[in-house]
XYZ file of C-alpha atoms in Angstrom:
662
model
C 44.476 69.659 37.447
C 44.928 69.570 33.678
C 47.873 67.201 34.029
C 45.869 64.880 36.321
C 42.990 64.831 33.813
C 45.392 63.949 31.001
C 46.820 61.063 33.053
C 43.319 59.836 33.913
C 42.188 59.932 30.265
C 45.354 58.147 29.154
C 44.772 55.375 31.677
C 41.101 54.853 30.820
C 41.007 55.568 27.094
C 40.775 52.493 24.868
C 43.906 51.308 23.133
C 44.037 52.663 19.582
C 45.965 49.577 18.479
C 43.592 46.975 16.999
C 43.556 43.842 19.061
C 45.436 41.032 17.318
C 45.719 38.404 20.056
C 43.765 37.216 23.073
C 44.845 37.699 26.660
C 45.719 34.037 27.153
C 45.133 30.623 25.579
C 42.182 28.447 26.524
C 42.703 25.852 29.274
C 41.386 22.731 27.567
C 42.045 20.467 30.563
C 39.193 22.299 32.291
C 37.096 22.438 29.079
C 37.374 26.193 29.272
C 35.720 28.467 26.700
C 35.870 32.194 26.025
C 32.584 33.970 26.608
C 31.457 37.501 25.862
C 30.074 39.835 28.495
C 28.368 42.875 26.952
C 28.876 45.962 29.100
C 25.932 48.331 29.736
C 25.849 51.523 27.722
C 23.684 54.116 26.067
C 22.510 54.066 22.465
C 25.198 56.524 21.347
C 28.044 54.999 23.353
C 30.651 52.615 21.915
C 30.025 48.897 22.247
C 32.104 47.537 25.134
C 32.612 43.820 25.651
C 34.779 41.763 27.977
C 36.190 38.296 27.511
C 35.412 35.825 30.299
C 37.152 32.448 30.585
C 34.913 29.794 32.126
C 34.993 25.966 32.323
C 32.063 23.860 31.103
C 33.147 20.557 32.657
C 30.473 18.740 34.645
C 32.598 19.370 37.772
C 31.547 23.027 37.616
C 27.798 22.421 37.519
C 25.911 23.546 40.613
C 24.825 20.877 43.073
C 21.174 21.879 42.494
C 21.469 21.265 38.777
C 23.234 17.923 39.216
C 20.613 16.777 41.685
C 17.850 17.837 39.301
C 19.401 15.860 36.432
C 19.663 12.784 38.695
C 15.995 13.170 39.626
C 14.967 12.731 35.984
C 15.726 9.020 36.269
C 16.626 8.742 32.583
C 19.189 9.862 30.025
C 19.443 13.653 29.736
C 18.326 15.153 26.394
C 18.885 18.556 24.803
C 15.212 19.413 25.343
C 15.614 18.919 29.116
C 17.308 22.318 29.178
C 13.813 23.735 28.586
C 12.402 21.722 31.466
C 15.110 23.098 33.756
C 14.349 26.683 32.754
C 10.634 26.163 33.335
C 11.345 24.489 36.679
C 13.541 27.376 37.888
C 11.116 29.992 36.620
C 8.314 28.429 38.650
C 10.570 28.626 41.719
C 11.499 32.212 40.786
C 15.153 31.260 40.914
C 18.090 31.797 38.563
C 18.301 29.515 35.531
C 22.110 29.350 35.805
C 23.510 25.817 35.817
C 27.197 26.491 36.396
C 28.810 27.808 39.538
C 30.012 30.819 37.545
C 26.697 31.486 35.720
C 25.505 30.348 32.265
C 25.723 31.105 28.564
C 23.928 31.064 25.223
C 25.526 30.331 21.851
C 24.866 32.799 19.046
C 23.980 31.495 15.572
C 24.299 34.176 12.910
C 25.793 34.879 9.524
C 29.068 36.795 9.366
C 27.986 39.083 6.535
C 29.987 41.215 4.120
C 33.753 41.178 4.952
C 34.273 44.836 4.041
C 31.365 46.075 6.177
C 33.246 46.468 9.468
C 32.512 48.317 12.689
C 34.660 48.862 15.759
C 33.865 47.625 19.244
C 35.923 47.690 22.426
C 37.027 44.239 23.537
C 38.807 44.266 26.904
C 39.528 47.928 26.256
C 41.098 47.350 22.836
C 39.654 48.309 19.484
C 38.395 45.222 17.686
C 36.749 45.148 14.272
C 33.657 43.004 13.717
C 31.261 42.816 10.822
C 28.147 44.965 10.853
C 25.696 42.090 11.394
C 27.463 40.993 14.590
C 27.824 44.580 15.828
C 24.069 45.052 15.366
C 23.368 41.851 17.307
C 25.642 42.953 20.162
C 23.827 46.289 20.392
C 20.518 44.440 20.499
C 21.653 42.314 23.453
C 23.098 45.366 25.189
C 19.702 47.063 24.959
C 17.782 43.860 25.775
C 20.046 41.929 28.187
C 19.912 38.146 28.400
C 18.288 36.583 31.505
C 20.263 36.209 34.732
C 23.327 37.861 33.251
C 23.968 34.981 30.838
C 27.065 35.368 28.677
C 27.418 34.714 24.944
C 29.620 32.332 22.992
C 30.262 33.926 19.575
C 32.654 32.218 17.181
C 34.126 35.455 15.774
C 35.089 36.615 19.298
C 35.362 33.406 21.326
C 37.851 31.809 18.922
C 41.134 33.407 17.951
C 40.493 33.322 14.200
C 44.140 34.200 13.454
C 45.406 31.083 15.247
C 44.757 28.141 12.886
C 45.568 25.568 15.561
C 43.167 27.043 18.095
C 40.539 27.490 15.405
C 40.758 23.821 14.497
C 40.626 22.618 18.110
C 37.607 24.797 18.890
C 35.729 23.665 15.782
C 36.292 20.048 16.824
C 34.439 20.679 20.081
C 31.671 22.946 18.784
C 29.145 20.128 19.232
C 29.983 20.112 22.948
C 30.012 23.911 23.260
C 26.546 24.277 21.727
C 25.086 21.248 23.504
C 26.270 22.495 26.915
C 24.854 26.012 26.424
C 21.502 26.886 27.975
C 20.293 27.242 24.357
C 21.126 28.613 20.916
C 20.040 32.120 19.939
C 19.221 32.684 16.264
C 20.102 36.125 14.951
C 18.630 36.264 11.427
C 19.964 39.739 10.682
C 18.838 43.310 10.986
C 16.172 45.269 9.180
C 17.224 44.984 5.547
C 13.923 43.300 4.616
C 10.423 44.293 5.672
C 9.339 41.106 7.409
C 7.785 42.567 10.557
C 4.365 41.313 9.464
C 5.720 37.765 9.216
C 7.086 37.916 12.773
C 3.809 39.206 14.155
C 1.901 36.431 12.378
C 4.292 33.826 13.806
C 4.455 35.232 17.325
C 0.654 35.253 17.658
C 0.751 31.428 17.569
C 3.598 31.037 20.079
C 2.815 28.757 22.997
C -0.507 27.389 21.681
C 0.497 24.623 19.248
C -0.305 22.045 21.938
C -3.980 23.140 21.863
C -5.339 22.440 18.372
C -8.722 24.046 19.068
C -7.191 27.297 20.351
C -4.666 27.259 17.510
C -7.458 26.928 14.935
C -9.375 29.833 16.469
C -6.229 31.985 16.534
C -5.262 31.184 12.943
C -8.804 31.795 11.697
C -8.783 35.210 13.366
C -5.349 35.982 11.932
C -6.294 34.942 8.401
C -9.449 37.051 8.547
C -7.602 40.139 9.826
C -4.341 39.821 7.881
C -3.881 40.660 4.207
C -2.640 37.817 1.967
C 0.539 39.870 1.484
C 1.739 38.357 4.773
C 2.888 35.331 2.742
C 5.251 37.530 0.750
C 6.660 38.711 4.072
C 7.063 35.079 5.178
C 8.746 34.270 1.872
C 11.282 37.060 2.470
C 11.910 35.600 5.913
C 12.596 32.153 4.457
C 14.988 33.604 1.866
C 17.255 35.483 4.278
C 20.930 34.731 3.713
C 21.055 33.208 7.211
C 19.434 29.992 5.928
C 22.122 29.398 3.294
C 24.994 29.289 5.798
C 26.634 25.890 6.267
C 27.152 26.178 10.036
C 23.478 26.909 10.733
C 22.444 23.266 10.414
C 24.764 22.156 13.231
C 23.874 25.134 15.402
C 20.133 24.561 15.017
C 20.521 20.870 15.761
C 22.038 21.662 19.151
C 19.228 24.041 20.129
C 15.827 23.411 21.682
C 12.377 23.879 20.183
C 12.143 27.186 22.093
C 15.326 28.775 20.738
C 14.984 32.580 20.774
C 14.836 34.018 17.243
C 15.681 37.679 16.554
C 15.463 39.805 13.440
C 16.418 43.358 14.299
C 13.871 44.473 16.871
C 11.530 41.521 16.246
C 11.588 38.406 18.408
C 9.864 35.024 18.499
C 10.992 31.458 19.188
C 11.788 28.530 16.948
C 8.682 26.377 17.439
C 6.008 28.677 15.974
C 8.406 29.847 13.253
C 9.192 26.423 11.840
C 5.636 25.174 12.231
C 4.111 28.126 10.367
C 6.727 27.859 7.609
C 6.406 24.098 7.322
C 2.731 23.330 7.794
C 1.506 26.070 5.469
C 3.959 24.846 2.806
C 4.022 21.032 2.994
C 1.040 19.383 4.655
C 1.460 16.148 6.597
C -0.904 13.497 7.778
C -1.630 14.854 11.252
C -4.230 16.961 13.022
C -2.387 20.231 12.403
C -2.259 19.619 8.649
C -5.923 18.653 8.503
C -6.901 21.756 10.433
C -4.774 24.094 8.276
C -6.162 22.538 5.084
C -9.704 23.252 6.270
C -8.800 26.833 7.158
C -7.240 27.560 3.797
C -10.417 26.426 2.052
C -12.198 29.176 3.995
C -9.658 31.789 2.853
C -8.959 31.154 -0.865
C -7.091 34.463 -1.270
C -4.524 33.287 1.282
C -4.283 29.883 -0.409
C -3.630 31.512 -3.792
C -0.893 33.683 -2.309
C 0.752 30.694 -0.584
C 0.926 28.863 -3.910
C 2.610 31.895 -5.491
C 5.118 32.442 -2.705
C 6.584 29.029 -2.060
C 9.018 29.143 0.849
C 12.743 28.571 0.506
C 13.463 24.860 0.218
C 16.720 25.470 2.060
C 14.897 26.727 5.134
C 12.328 23.916 4.948
C 15.156 21.394 5.019
C 16.557 23.091 8.146
C 13.186 22.710 9.864
C 12.966 19.065 8.829
C 16.478 18.319 10.103
C 15.892 20.054 13.432
C 12.713 18.075 14.017
C 14.538 14.822 13.222
C 17.403 15.647 15.583
C 15.051 16.653 18.413
C 12.770 13.645 17.967
C 15.524 11.282 16.747
C 12.831 9.692 14.584
C 14.508 9.151 12.224
C 17.801 10.967 12.459
C 18.945 12.566 9.183
C 21.297 10.264 7.322
C 24.822 11.217 6.326
C 23.774 11.304 2.677
C 20.842 13.644 3.432
C 23.204 15.963 5.281
C 25.630 15.943 2.383
C 22.831 16.693 -0.095
C 22.014 19.778 1.931
C 25.662 20.731 2.410
C 26.355 20.866 -1.316
C 24.103 23.911 -1.664
C 25.051 25.664 1.585
C 27.395 28.611 1.696
C 30.801 28.609 3.391
C 33.567 31.189 3.076
C 36.165 28.469 3.622
C 35.456 25.347 1.486
C 36.848 23.119 4.265
C 33.908 24.204 6.419
C 31.594 22.243 4.122
C 32.990 19.235 6.029
C 33.838 20.771 9.391
C 30.380 22.333 9.644
C 28.865 18.836 9.752
C 30.916 17.431 12.631
C 28.403 18.442 15.298
C 25.561 16.443 13.745
C 27.329 13.457 12.248
C 27.476 10.288 14.357
C 29.940 11.081 17.110
C 32.189 8.075 16.471
C 32.513 9.263 12.860
C 33.123 12.947 13.584
C 35.754 12.117 16.215
C 37.891 10.540 13.484
C 37.998 13.801 11.512
C 40.857 16.089 12.490
C 40.131 19.742 11.857
C 43.137 21.222 10.092
C 42.838 24.633 8.454
C 46.367 24.241 7.157
C 45.372 21.315 4.902
C 44.117 21.835 1.350
C 40.392 21.432 0.811
C 41.164 18.561 -1.617
C 42.947 16.640 1.165
C 40.162 17.454 3.658
C 37.514 16.065 1.274
C 39.587 12.985 0.425
C 40.238 12.169 4.097
C 36.599 12.691 5.037
C 35.322 10.520 2.165
C 37.572 7.622 3.157
C 36.574 7.935 6.825
C 32.887 8.034 5.878
C 33.109 4.987 3.594
C 34.971 2.960 6.222
C 32.684 4.078 9.065
C 29.398 3.339 7.263
C 30.694 0.383 5.212
C 28.715 2.067 2.456
C 29.424 3.628 -0.921
C 26.466 5.990 -0.762
C 29.004 8.814 -1.024
C 29.196 8.047 -4.761
C 25.696 9.501 -5.160
C 27.245 12.921 -4.447
C 30.041 12.772 -6.995
C 30.515 14.120 -10.495
C 33.292 14.026 -13.043
C 34.677 17.350 -11.857
C 36.211 15.868 -8.703
C 39.730 14.571 -8.332
C 39.498 11.708 -7.620
C 36.029 11.474 -9.168
C 34.715 9.343 -6.263
C 35.245 12.224 -3.807
C 32.313 14.693 -3.612
C 33.102 18.122 -5.056
C 31.418 20.266 -2.431
C 33.569 23.374 -2.623
C 31.506 24.924 -5.413
C 28.263 26.571 -4.362
C 25.461 24.837 -6.240
C 27.603 23.694 -9.200
C 25.564 23.466 -12.420
C 27.139 20.121 -13.339
C 25.456 18.354 -10.446
C 21.881 18.133 -9.227
C 20.851 15.355 -6.902
C 18.029 13.045 -7.941
C 16.099 13.804 -4.780
C 16.160 16.571 -2.215
C 17.418 16.064 1.307
C 13.862 15.544 2.554
C 12.670 13.073 -0.106
C 12.628 9.292 0.224
C 15.823 7.617 -1.036
C 16.166 4.761 -3.505
C 17.754 1.339 -2.866
C 19.481 0.178 -6.040
C 21.748 -2.276 -4.179
C 19.132 -3.397 -1.630
C 20.931 -4.339 1.580
C 23.988 -5.652 -0.253
C 27.055 -4.664 1.740
C 29.704 -2.547 0.083
C 32.874 -4.417 -0.858
C 35.763 -2.003 -1.332
C 39.432 -1.235 -0.853
C 41.699 1.747 -1.481
C 44.921 1.850 -3.471
C 48.165 2.500 -1.610
C 48.247 6.102 -2.818
C 44.605 6.459 -1.650
C 43.559 7.860 -5.045
C 41.773 4.777 -6.409
C 38.692 3.050 -4.999
C 38.177 -0.607 -5.873
C 34.555 -1.739 -5.471
C 32.265 -4.577 -6.505
C 29.231 -4.115 -8.724
C 27.448 -4.884 -11.974
C 27.699 -3.029 -15.297
C 24.044 -2.874 -16.352
C 24.124 -1.161 -19.761
C 26.037 1.145 -22.062
C 24.679 4.575 -22.967
C 23.439 4.594 -26.579
C 21.213 7.597 -27.334
C 20.530 10.841 -25.463
C 17.723 13.360 -25.829
C 18.393 17.052 -25.562
C 18.640 18.331 -22.004
C 16.021 20.425 -20.298
C 18.437 22.844 -18.762
C 17.289 26.282 -17.686
C 14.257 28.169 -16.486
C 12.861 31.053 -18.513
C 12.243 33.517 -15.683
C 9.537 35.333 -17.614
C 7.437 32.333 -16.697
C 8.795 30.374 -13.746
C 6.893 27.212 -14.736
C 8.375 27.148 -18.217
C 11.504 25.034 -18.725
C 13.581 25.866 -21.779
C 15.492 23.059 -23.557
C 19.241 23.542 -23.721
C 20.806 23.894 -27.148
C 24.208 23.103 -25.640
C 23.278 19.457 -25.085
C 21.345 18.499 -28.178
C 19.849 15.139 -29.123
C 22.220 12.257 -29.908
C 20.296 9.610 -31.824
C 19.989 6.028 -30.614
C 21.649 3.293 -32.699
C 19.882 0.328 -31.086
C 16.218 -0.653 -30.744
C 16.322 -2.990 -27.742
C 13.535 -2.975 -25.134
C 14.413 -4.163 -21.619
C 10.789 -3.941 -20.449
C 8.978 -6.565 -22.556
C 6.177 -5.134 -24.700
C 5.207 -1.559 -25.458
C 3.063 -1.175 -22.319
C 6.077 -1.980 -20.145
C 8.180 0.509 -22.088
C 5.536 3.246 -21.761
C 5.437 2.668 -18.014
C 9.230 2.896 -17.874
C 9.105 6.267 -19.653
C 6.523 7.944 -17.421
C 7.944 6.513 -14.210
C 11.514 7.575 -15.010
C 10.341 11.051 -16.142
C 9.413 11.926 -12.566
C 11.907 9.724 -10.749
C 9.006 7.366 -9.912
C 7.891 9.530 -7.006
C 4.658 11.347 -6.223
C 4.518 15.127 -6.177
C 5.885 15.304 -2.617
C 8.684 12.885 -3.438
C 7.689 10.523 -0.644
C 6.070 7.428 -2.188
C 6.250 5.725 -5.617
C 4.340 7.504 -8.362
C 0.696 6.349 -8.595
C -0.442 4.624 -11.799
C -2.525 7.715 -12.602
C 0.747 9.455 -13.523
C 0.684 7.505 -16.787
C -1.397 10.516 -17.924
C 1.977 12.173 -18.581
C 2.043 10.313 -21.918
C -1.216 11.751 -23.249
C -2.157 14.361 -25.804
C -3.626 16.550 -23.072
C -0.332 16.566 -21.147
C 1.305 18.316 -24.117
C -0.824 21.369 -23.370
C 1.914 22.157 -20.862
C 4.381 24.451 -22.633
C 7.453 23.039 -20.895
C 6.690 19.424 -21.733
C 5.520 20.176 -25.270
C 8.661 22.121 -26.211
C 10.917 19.378 -24.912
C 8.931 16.629 -26.695
C 8.906 18.629 -29.946
C 12.657 19.060 -29.827
C 13.046 15.300 -29.363
C 10.108 14.091 -31.466
C 12.382 12.031 -33.741
C 14.475 10.579 -30.920
C 14.237 6.788 -31.262
C 13.180 4.846 -28.178
C 13.014 1.075 -28.806
C 12.614 1.621 -32.552
C 9.831 4.221 -32.266
C 9.928 8.071 -32.454
C 9.589 9.541 -28.992
C 6.557 11.736 -29.736
C 4.477 8.725 -30.743
C 4.392 7.666 -27.091
C 2.228 10.762 -26.388
C -0.718 9.614 -28.498
C -3.302 8.450 -25.950
C -6.321 10.432 -24.766
C -6.525 11.162 -21.056
C -9.803 9.977 -19.568
C -8.707 10.278 -15.961
C -8.533 13.013 -13.321
C -7.079 16.301 -14.558
C -5.328 16.903 -11.242
C -3.411 13.618 -11.589
C -2.183 14.713 -15.014
C -1.145 18.127 -13.727
C 0.679 16.514 -10.789
C 2.500 14.162 -13.168
C 3.593 17.078 -15.362
C 4.650 19.107 -12.313
C 6.748 16.206 -11.077
C 8.344 15.939 -14.527
C 9.308 19.616 -14.536
C 10.968 19.204 -11.132
C 12.999 16.166 -12.167
C 13.739 17.002 -15.809
C 15.731 20.171 -15.297
C 19.383 19.616 -16.391
C 18.725 15.980 -17.378
C 18.456 13.948 -20.581
C 16.448 10.887 -21.492
C 18.861 8.004 -22.090
C 18.483 4.813 -24.087
C 20.872 1.929 -23.499
C 22.371 -0.633 -25.866
C 20.505 -3.362 -23.919
C 17.260 -1.380 -23.904
C 17.269 0.248 -20.448
C 16.011 3.822 -20.295
C 16.217 6.537 -17.696
C 17.230 10.109 -16.963
C 20.885 11.057 -16.705
C 22.907 14.234 -16.150
C 23.520 16.534 -19.093
C 27.263 15.735 -19.249
C 26.585 12.039 -19.948
C 28.017 10.791 -23.259
C 27.363 7.787 -25.540
C 29.748 5.019 -24.505
C 29.432 5.776 -20.796
C 28.203 2.813 -18.777
C 25.513 2.432 -16.134
C 26.560 0.469 -13.046
C 24.967 -0.705 -9.816
C 27.661 -0.597 -7.113
C 27.231 -2.713 -3.981
C 26.505 -0.413 -1.058
C 25.166 2.509 -3.146
C 21.492 3.467 -3.366
C 21.712 4.952 -6.879
C 22.933 3.513 -10.175
C 25.906 5.489 -11.468
C 26.976 6.705 -14.874
C 30.674 5.837 -15.212
C 33.117 6.880 -17.928
C 35.610 4.180 -19.024
C 39.285 5.140 -19.338
C 41.939 3.646 -21.586
C 43.508 1.941 -18.519
C 40.378 -0.106 -17.763
C 39.361 2.112 -14.853
C 36.351 4.424 -14.563
C 35.500 7.952 -13.543
C 32.211 8.734 -11.794
C 30.042 10.999 -13.974
C 26.951 11.296 -11.743
C 24.191 9.194 -10.188
C 21.245 8.520 -12.472
C 17.688 7.215 -12.573
C 17.335 3.994 -14.614
C 13.936 2.318 -14.559
C 14.311 -1.288 -13.461
C 17.466 -0.616 -11.420
C 16.279 1.616 -8.575
C 14.793 -0.903 -6.153
C 17.299 -3.740 -6.126
C 16.136 -5.515 -9.278
C 19.717 -6.074 -10.495
C 20.831 -7.428 -7.100
C 17.850 -9.803 -6.958
C 18.727 -11.081 -10.436
C 22.337 -11.560 -9.330
C 21.206 -13.575 -6.309
C 18.763 -15.810 -8.218
C 20.665 -16.187 -11.489
C 24.325 -15.284 -10.891
C 25.641 -16.860 -14.094
C 23.593 -14.436 -16.220
C 24.466 -11.331 -14.196
C 28.119 -10.411 -14.377
C 29.624 -9.171 -11.124
C 32.988 -7.459 -11.421
C 35.557 -5.338 -9.634
C 35.231 -1.730 -10.737
C 38.146 0.632 -10.105
C 37.205 4.286 -9.743
C 39.813 7.014 -10.127
């Protein structure tokens, strides 16, 4: 008997050798994918999973599902997956669409590399990171409907096989789009945000009924302590939202994506609407209703203003809404703005993580190759993007640290040398109007020849407003590292003094209102008043640059008027300044243009408007007659096509030239 027991245990015990390869390769002719089946088990038992190989070609859809799609009488959309689930639920039938069953895709963050736990995968020990192990336990204890399987990148892709990894990444758009939905796993209970989930979940399923929603929110606000907004802030600042791949994964999900955080659960719609509408109001009935409610509960309003949600998460919600509604779809440049500040363990994933949401004819030209250097990946992608869009908008994402300088340097996480002139959800500029880009590449692919106009040469530079003093988050401290460099010329490109004053206050805030959506109202001229200097941030910066000469006059003398207008307009103008001024310097040009430029700008750099780019650029001349891109910039009088219009109406007085960027 003892010998039989030993044989039995030897046969059924898991292999103690860590699994290093998968049972077999994926059959791509059948559009096969690896899926994870979580085996039942008790709380104290090991996690057991099995790999399942299933095709997701249309040939394997059930006849019922194909007939249902045909009955729609229109093009199928991602949101129709919700309609199917509702339809089958009403019939009390399985939601499965494939002959073999169905699957969800899991969106999560990998977590700390050293924090590993063991699971059993097809009977072999397999190490996964703690966050994924916790998610798997959650779905073991709370199984998915109708026995649905899971696609999980860490398990469904052989991460040790670079070729397979590349091929699977290329088709991730298809894998996520063909799933029944995406599941968001935000993490486990490292932050106390249970109150936030309860607040969100109480509004689930009622956003279509404004009256009921208002009643529910009023009851919640009356019964919930204002501290709930701190809980919501913690939710918006989870590391999940900083992950590069999340944007693509969210875009392929529906508005009802399940959202988990440890033992808490809700769905995407109430989450993004609570986070968005209580942070940035819009012109719709929900915003109007929420504004009225907050006036009734001033303590909640005060707490909301103190605990502003993560901008990163807000951009995710904006992108998802645009993808779902396709009105308008996020542009390539907006996606790249977001990507620059997203996290990726592998710098090549800054590009590959966008393929699922870029225009399909563009993404299909990008070959995923984890054997290539990130420099080659970025160079190839930039050339493909320029040629696909016939645009040089990519230059708005470049700085002098790149090689070549006209290729975005995205591998650094939030590099201090670069800060875009507007966020991914603000309205763009149009420096070159609709003028088509004219460009070519050198034979070695390292030089970009483009057409444009050199507008001015940098003359003087104020000190830079660089860093935030965290003892007071609204106080910006001037940088001593980039001190004032005095102007040598007194030209004025804006006519009289009133035109110059307008150029100063408009450029100080990027000529946008507080939300960054429309041009700054004329009331923002209150920025140049004595009362505006009551703001510590503005006053310190002006004092440091009081003798900086702008068109022959000391800078501080432009702040001499008394404000007779609305105090709120002045405060909004100052707030907009503090958002735009960080890391930038006021520039004066030899020809009299002024604007705000990046801190690394130097006298002798030139300002150019390049055909096919929405921003003017600061360029640095080289001894060979070529230029390096320093950064985009804001130059008043160049942001809305004024230079292009002058070129079209008076070409002999506006010099067009070929500009070679290296």
